[in-house]
C-alpha cells in the first residue's frame, strides 16, 4: 500500500484542494482511494492495472468538475505497453514533441 498527498483542481474557479490518494493491490485487484476533507471518499478498482483505475478515477472526478494533479493526468504523459508488467501501471514517461521517449 502506498499513500500520496496530492491536489485536485476545481475547474470552475481553478482553486486547489488537498487530497490523499492510496494505492493498494492484491493478486487480483488494483484499487485507488481518494480522500479529501468535506467529501465522500472515492474508491475505484480494476483487475487490469493501476492505469485502468486511474482512468476510472479521472472519469469520476470530471463528473464533479475536478482534475487530479498527477503525472498520469498530464497531456504529455505516455504509458508504455510494458508498464503493466514492469510497474503495474503506476509509471509513465513524460514526452516532449520531437524528442525520443
Coordinates of C-alpha atoms in Angstrom, one line a residue:
X1 CA 0.0 0.0 0.0
X2 CA 1.3 3.5 -0.8
X3 CA -0.2 6.8 0.1
X4 CA 0.3 10.1 -1.7
X5 CA -0.6 13.7 -0.7
X6 CA -1.8 15.4 -3.9
X7 CA -4.0 18.2 -5.0
X8 CA -7.2 18.5 -7.1
X9 CA -8.1 21.5 -9.2
X10 CA -11.6 22.7 -9.1
X11 CA -12.1 23.6 -12.8
X12 CA -14.9 26.1 -12.0
X13 CA -12.6 28.5 -10.2
X14 CA -9.1 26.9 -10.5
X15 CA -8.8 26.5 -6.7
X16 CA -6.6 23.8 -5.3
X17 CA -8.0 21.2 -3.0
X18 CA -5.6 18.9 -1.0
X19 CA -6.4 15.2 -1.2
X20 CA -4.8 11.9 -0.4
X21 CA -4.7 9.0 -2.8
X22 CA -4.0 5.5 -1.6
X23 CA -3.0 2.7 -3.9
X24 CA -3.1 -0.9 -3.0
X25 CA -3.3 -4.2 -4.7
X26 CA -3.6 -7.9 -4.1
X27 CA -3.1 -10.8 -6.5
X28 CA -6.3 -10.0 -8.4
X29 CA -7.4 -6.4 -7.8
X30 CA -5.9 -2.9 -8.1
X31 CA -7.5 -0.2 -6.0
X32 CA -7.2 3.6 -5.7
X33 CA -8.9 5.5 -3.0
X34 CA -9.1 9.3 -3.0
X35 CA -10.0 11.2 0.3
X36 CA -10.5 14.9 0.7
X37 CA -11.9 17.0 3.5
X38 CA -15.6 17.5 3.4
X39 CA -16.4 14.9 0.7
X40 CA -17.1 11.2 0.5
X41 CA -14.1 9.1 -0.5
X42 CA -13.9 7.8 -4.0
X43 CA -12.8 4.2 -4.5
X44 CA -12.1 2.6 -7.9
X45 CA -11.0 -0.9 -8.6
X46 CA -9.7 -2.8 -11.6
X47 CA -8.4 -6.3 -12.4
X48 CA -6.2 -4.9 -15.1
X49 CA -3.7 -2.4 -13.5
X50 CA -3.4 0.9 -11.8
X51 CA -3.6 2.8 -15.2
X52 CA -7.1 1.4 -15.6
X53 CA -8.1 2.5 -12.1
X54 CA -6.6 6.0 -12.8
X55 CA -8.8 6.3 -15.9
X56 CA -11.8 5.4 -13.8
X57 CA -10.9 7.9 -11.1
X58 CA -10.4 10.6 -13.7
X59 CA -13.9 9.9 -15.2
X60 CA -15.4 10.1 -11.7
X61 CA -13.6 13.4 -10.8
X62 CA -14.5 15.0 -14.2
X63 CA -18.2 14.5 -13.3
X64 CA -17.5 16.6 -10.2
X65 CA -15.6 19.2 -12.3
X66 CA -12.3 18.2 -10.7
X67 CA -8.9 17.2 -12.0
X68 CA -6.2 15.4 -10.1
X69 CA -2.8 16.9 -10.3
X70 CA -0.5 13.8 -11.1
X71 CA 1.6 12.8 -14.0
X72 CA -0.8 10.2 -15.2
X73 CA -3.3 13.0 -16.0
X74 CA -0.9 15.1 -18.0
X75 CA -1.3 15.5 -21.7
X76 CA 2.4 14.8 -22.3
X77 CA 2.3 11.5 -20.3
X78 CA 2.8 8.3 -22.2
X79 CA 2.3 4.9 -20.7
X80 CA 4.4 2.2 -22.5
X81 CA 3.0 -1.2 -23.4
X82 CA 5.4 -2.6 -20.8
X83 CA 4.1 -0.5 -17.9
X84 CA 1.5 -3.1 -16.7
X85 CA 4.3 -5.8 -16.4
X86 CA 7.0 -3.5 -15.1
X87 CA 5.2 -1.1 -12.7
X88 CA 1.6 -2.4 -12.5
X89 CA 0.6 0.8 -14.4
X90 CA 2.0 3.2 -11.8
X91 CA 4.7 4.8 -14.0
X92 CA 4.7 6.8 -17.2
X93 CA 7.0 8.7 -19.5
X94 CA 6.7 12.5 -19.9
X95 CA 7.3 13.2 -23.5
X96 CA 8.5 16.3 -25.5
X97 CA 7.4 16.6 -29.1
X98 CA 10.3 15.8 -31.4
X99 CA 12.4 14.1 -28.7
X100 CA 12.7 10.3 -28.2
X101 CA 10.9 8.9 -25.2

